[in-house]
Tab-separated table of C-alpha atoms and ligand atoms in Angstrom:
chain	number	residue	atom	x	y	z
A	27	UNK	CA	0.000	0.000	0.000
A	28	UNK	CA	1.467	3.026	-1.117
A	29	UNK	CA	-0.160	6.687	0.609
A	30	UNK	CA	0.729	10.311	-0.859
A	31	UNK	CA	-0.251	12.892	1.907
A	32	UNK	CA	-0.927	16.471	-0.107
A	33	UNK	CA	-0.801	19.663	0.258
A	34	UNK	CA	-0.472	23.188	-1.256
A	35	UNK	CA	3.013	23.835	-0.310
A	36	UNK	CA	4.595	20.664	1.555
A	37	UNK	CA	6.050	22.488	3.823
A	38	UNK	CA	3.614	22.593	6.427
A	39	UNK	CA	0.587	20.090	6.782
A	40	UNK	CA	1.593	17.369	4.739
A	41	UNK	CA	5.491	16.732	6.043
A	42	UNK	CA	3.274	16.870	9.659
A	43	UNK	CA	0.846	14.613	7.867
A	44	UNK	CA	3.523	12.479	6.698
A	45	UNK	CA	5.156	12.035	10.150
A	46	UNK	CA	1.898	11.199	12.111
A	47	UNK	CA	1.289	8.614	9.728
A	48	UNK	CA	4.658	6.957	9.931
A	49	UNK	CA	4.362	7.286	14.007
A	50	UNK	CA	0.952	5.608	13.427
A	51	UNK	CA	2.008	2.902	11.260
A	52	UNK	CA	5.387	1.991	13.855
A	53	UNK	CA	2.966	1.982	16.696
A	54	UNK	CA	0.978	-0.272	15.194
A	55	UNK	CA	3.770	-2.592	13.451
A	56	UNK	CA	2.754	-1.527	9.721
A	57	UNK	CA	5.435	0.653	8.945
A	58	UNK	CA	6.852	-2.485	6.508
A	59	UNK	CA	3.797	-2.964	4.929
A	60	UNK	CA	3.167	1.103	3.546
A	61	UNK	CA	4.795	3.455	1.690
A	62	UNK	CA	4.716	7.421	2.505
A	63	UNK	CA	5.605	10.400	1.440
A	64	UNK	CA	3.912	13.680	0.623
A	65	UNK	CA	4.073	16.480	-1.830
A	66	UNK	CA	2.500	19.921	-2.542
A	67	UNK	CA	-0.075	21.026	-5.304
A	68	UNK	CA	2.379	24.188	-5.999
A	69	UNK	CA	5.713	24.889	-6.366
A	70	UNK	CA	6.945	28.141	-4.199
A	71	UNK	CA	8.463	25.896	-2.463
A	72	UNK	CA	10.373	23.233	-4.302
A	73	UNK	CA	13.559	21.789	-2.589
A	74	UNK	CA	12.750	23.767	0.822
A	75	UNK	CA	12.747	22.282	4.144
A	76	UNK	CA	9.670	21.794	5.966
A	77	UNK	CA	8.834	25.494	7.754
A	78	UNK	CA	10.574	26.249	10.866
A	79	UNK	CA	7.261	27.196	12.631
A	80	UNK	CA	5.803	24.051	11.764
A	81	UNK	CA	9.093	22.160	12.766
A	82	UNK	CA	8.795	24.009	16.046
A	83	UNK	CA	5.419	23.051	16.508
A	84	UNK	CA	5.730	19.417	15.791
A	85	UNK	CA	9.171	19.099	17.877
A	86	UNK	CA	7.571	20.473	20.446
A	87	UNK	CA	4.835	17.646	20.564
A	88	UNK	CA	7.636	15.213	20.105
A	89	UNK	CA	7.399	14.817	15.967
A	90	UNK	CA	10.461	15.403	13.764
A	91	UNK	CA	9.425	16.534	10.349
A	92	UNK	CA	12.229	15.485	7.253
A	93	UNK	CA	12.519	15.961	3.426
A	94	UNK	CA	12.228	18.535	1.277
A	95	UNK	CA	9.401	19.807	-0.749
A	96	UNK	CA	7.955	18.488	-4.046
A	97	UNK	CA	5.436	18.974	-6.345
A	98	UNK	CA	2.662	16.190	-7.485
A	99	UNK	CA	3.010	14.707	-10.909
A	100	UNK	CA	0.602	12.906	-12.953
A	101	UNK	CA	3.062	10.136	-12.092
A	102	UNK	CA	1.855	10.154	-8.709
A	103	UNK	CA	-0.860	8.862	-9.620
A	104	UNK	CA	0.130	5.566	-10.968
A	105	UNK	CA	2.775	5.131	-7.819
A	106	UNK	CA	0.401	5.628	-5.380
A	107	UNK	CA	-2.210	3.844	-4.014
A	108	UNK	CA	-3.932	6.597	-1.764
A	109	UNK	CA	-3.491	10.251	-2.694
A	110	UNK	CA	-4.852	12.349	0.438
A	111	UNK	CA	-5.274	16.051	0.708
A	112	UNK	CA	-5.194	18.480	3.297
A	113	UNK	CA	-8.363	20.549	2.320
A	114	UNK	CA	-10.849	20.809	-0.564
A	115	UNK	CA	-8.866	22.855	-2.810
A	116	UNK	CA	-6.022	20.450	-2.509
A	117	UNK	CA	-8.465	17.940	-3.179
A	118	UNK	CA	-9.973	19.610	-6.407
A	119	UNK	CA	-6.256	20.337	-7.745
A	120	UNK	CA	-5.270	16.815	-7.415
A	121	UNK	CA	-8.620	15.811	-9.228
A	122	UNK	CA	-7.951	18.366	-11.895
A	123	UNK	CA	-4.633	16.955	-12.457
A	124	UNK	CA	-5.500	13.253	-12.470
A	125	UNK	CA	-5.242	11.834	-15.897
A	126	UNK	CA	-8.503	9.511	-16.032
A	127	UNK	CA	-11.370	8.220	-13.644
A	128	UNK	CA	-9.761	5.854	-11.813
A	129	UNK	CA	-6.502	8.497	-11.010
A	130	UNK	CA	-9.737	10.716	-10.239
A	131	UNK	CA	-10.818	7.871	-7.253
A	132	UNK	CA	-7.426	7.886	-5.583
A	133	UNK	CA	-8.434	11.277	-4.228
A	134	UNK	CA	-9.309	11.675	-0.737
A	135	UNK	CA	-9.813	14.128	2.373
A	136	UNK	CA	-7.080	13.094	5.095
A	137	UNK	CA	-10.017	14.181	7.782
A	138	UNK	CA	-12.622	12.178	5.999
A	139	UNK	CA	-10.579	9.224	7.772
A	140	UNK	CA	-10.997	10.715	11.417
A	141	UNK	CA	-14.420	9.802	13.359
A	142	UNK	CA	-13.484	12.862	15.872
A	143	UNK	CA	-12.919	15.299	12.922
A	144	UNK	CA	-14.931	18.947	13.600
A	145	UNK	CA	-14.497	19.455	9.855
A	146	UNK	CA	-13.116	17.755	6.720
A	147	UNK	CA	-10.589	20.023	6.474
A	148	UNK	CA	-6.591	21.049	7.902
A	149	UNK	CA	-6.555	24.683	8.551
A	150	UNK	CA	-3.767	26.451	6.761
A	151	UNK	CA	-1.548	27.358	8.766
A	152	UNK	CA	0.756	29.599	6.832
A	153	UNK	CA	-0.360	33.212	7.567
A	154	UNK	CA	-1.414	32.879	11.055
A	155	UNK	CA	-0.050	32.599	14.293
A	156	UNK	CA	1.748	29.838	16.441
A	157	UNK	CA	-1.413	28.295	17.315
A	158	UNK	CA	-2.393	27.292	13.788
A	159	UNK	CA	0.877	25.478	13.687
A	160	UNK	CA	0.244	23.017	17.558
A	161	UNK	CA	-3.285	23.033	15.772
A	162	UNK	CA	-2.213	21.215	12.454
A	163	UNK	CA	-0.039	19.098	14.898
A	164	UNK	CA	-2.847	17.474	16.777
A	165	UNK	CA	-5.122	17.259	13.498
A	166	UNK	CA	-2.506	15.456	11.931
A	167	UNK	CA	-1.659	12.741	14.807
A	168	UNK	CA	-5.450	12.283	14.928
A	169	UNK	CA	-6.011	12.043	11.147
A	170	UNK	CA	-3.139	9.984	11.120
A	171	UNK	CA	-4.838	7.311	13.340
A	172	UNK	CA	-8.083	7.053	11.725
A	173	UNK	CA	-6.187	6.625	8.275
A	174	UNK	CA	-3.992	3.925	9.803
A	175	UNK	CA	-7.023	2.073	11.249
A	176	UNK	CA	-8.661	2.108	7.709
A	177	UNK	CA	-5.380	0.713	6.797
A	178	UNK	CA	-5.209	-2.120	9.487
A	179	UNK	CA	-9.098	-2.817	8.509
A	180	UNK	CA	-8.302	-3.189	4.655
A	181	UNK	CA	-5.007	-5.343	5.983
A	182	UNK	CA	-7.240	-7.560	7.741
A	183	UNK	CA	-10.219	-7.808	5.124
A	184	UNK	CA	-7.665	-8.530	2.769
A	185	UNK	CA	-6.308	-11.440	5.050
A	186	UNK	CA	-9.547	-12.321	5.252
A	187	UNK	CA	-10.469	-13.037	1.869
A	188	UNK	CA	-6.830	-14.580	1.135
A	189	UNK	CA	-7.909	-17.590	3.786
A	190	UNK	CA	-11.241	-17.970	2.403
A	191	UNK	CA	-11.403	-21.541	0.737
A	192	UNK	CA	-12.140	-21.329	-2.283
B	201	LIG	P1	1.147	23.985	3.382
B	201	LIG	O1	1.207	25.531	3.814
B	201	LIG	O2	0.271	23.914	2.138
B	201	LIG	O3	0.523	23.336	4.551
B	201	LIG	O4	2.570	23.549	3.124
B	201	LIG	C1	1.516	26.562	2.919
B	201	LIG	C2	2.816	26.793	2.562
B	201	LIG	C3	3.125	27.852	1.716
B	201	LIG	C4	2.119	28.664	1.241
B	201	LIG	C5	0.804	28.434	1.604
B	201	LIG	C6	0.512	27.373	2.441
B	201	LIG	N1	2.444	29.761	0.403
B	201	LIG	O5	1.533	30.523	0.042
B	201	LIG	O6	3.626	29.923	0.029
């Protein structure tokens, strides 16, 4: 299973994405079993580390956030399994760029996995205040769990059908 965690400039939600979901998938013993990595609908910030607010923010709450930004390609598509975004506009870029129907189905809200979410989308965090940054933190480890249960469940249908006689 192979996840792309989006954003508009990955350099703030989705390397904090990206990290949750790795901490999820190591508590949980599936980090061998999924791929991750994340990427930005733009490209202001190709090649830049993730934001030093949001690094603060997420070190603070115990999270180290690696890599360096990229932008989606249409290649993405194919690779991945999963492509989910931050927020609707994300969402509707990624859909614009996808290169037929089924690309088109890969797309999905990253809060549209949480049963606690308060909305389906991660606040952007760019123009406001420290806050908005220990904000995206917490959305992100609890987004991060509800994706990584849907993961375990799909795991375990999966098994499931595999030891179904035929
Ligand atoms: P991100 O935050 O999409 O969570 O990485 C942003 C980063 C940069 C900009 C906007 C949002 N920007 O306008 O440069």
């Amino acid at each position: 299973m192979k996840i792309l965690l989006v954003c508009l400039g990955n350099i703030c939600r989705s390397p904090t994405a990206e990290a949750a979901v790795r901490e999820a998938l190591a508590q949980r013993g599936l980090s061998d079993r999924v791929e991750v990595d994340s990427a930005g609908t733009g490209s202001w910030h190709l090649g830049d580390p993730p934001d030093s607010r949001m690094r603060e923010a997420a070190a603070t709450a115990g999270l180290r956030l690696d890599g360096e930004a990229r932008q989606v390609t249409t290649a993405d598509f194919e690779h991945y399994d999963l492509l989910v975004a931050m927020d609707r506009a994300n969402a509707r870029d990624l859909r614009a760029l996808a290169p037929d129907e089924a690309a088109r189905a890969k797309v999905r809200l990253f809060r549209d996995f949480d049963p606690d979410a308060d909305s389906d989308e991660v606040p952007d965090p760019y123009y406001g205040g420290r806050r908005g940054f220990a904000r995206v933190v917490e959305i992100c480890r609890s987004g991060a769990a509800g994706l990584v249960d849907h993961l375990a469940d799909e795991f375990d249908d999966r098994g499931t059908h595999r030891d179904r006689p035929a």
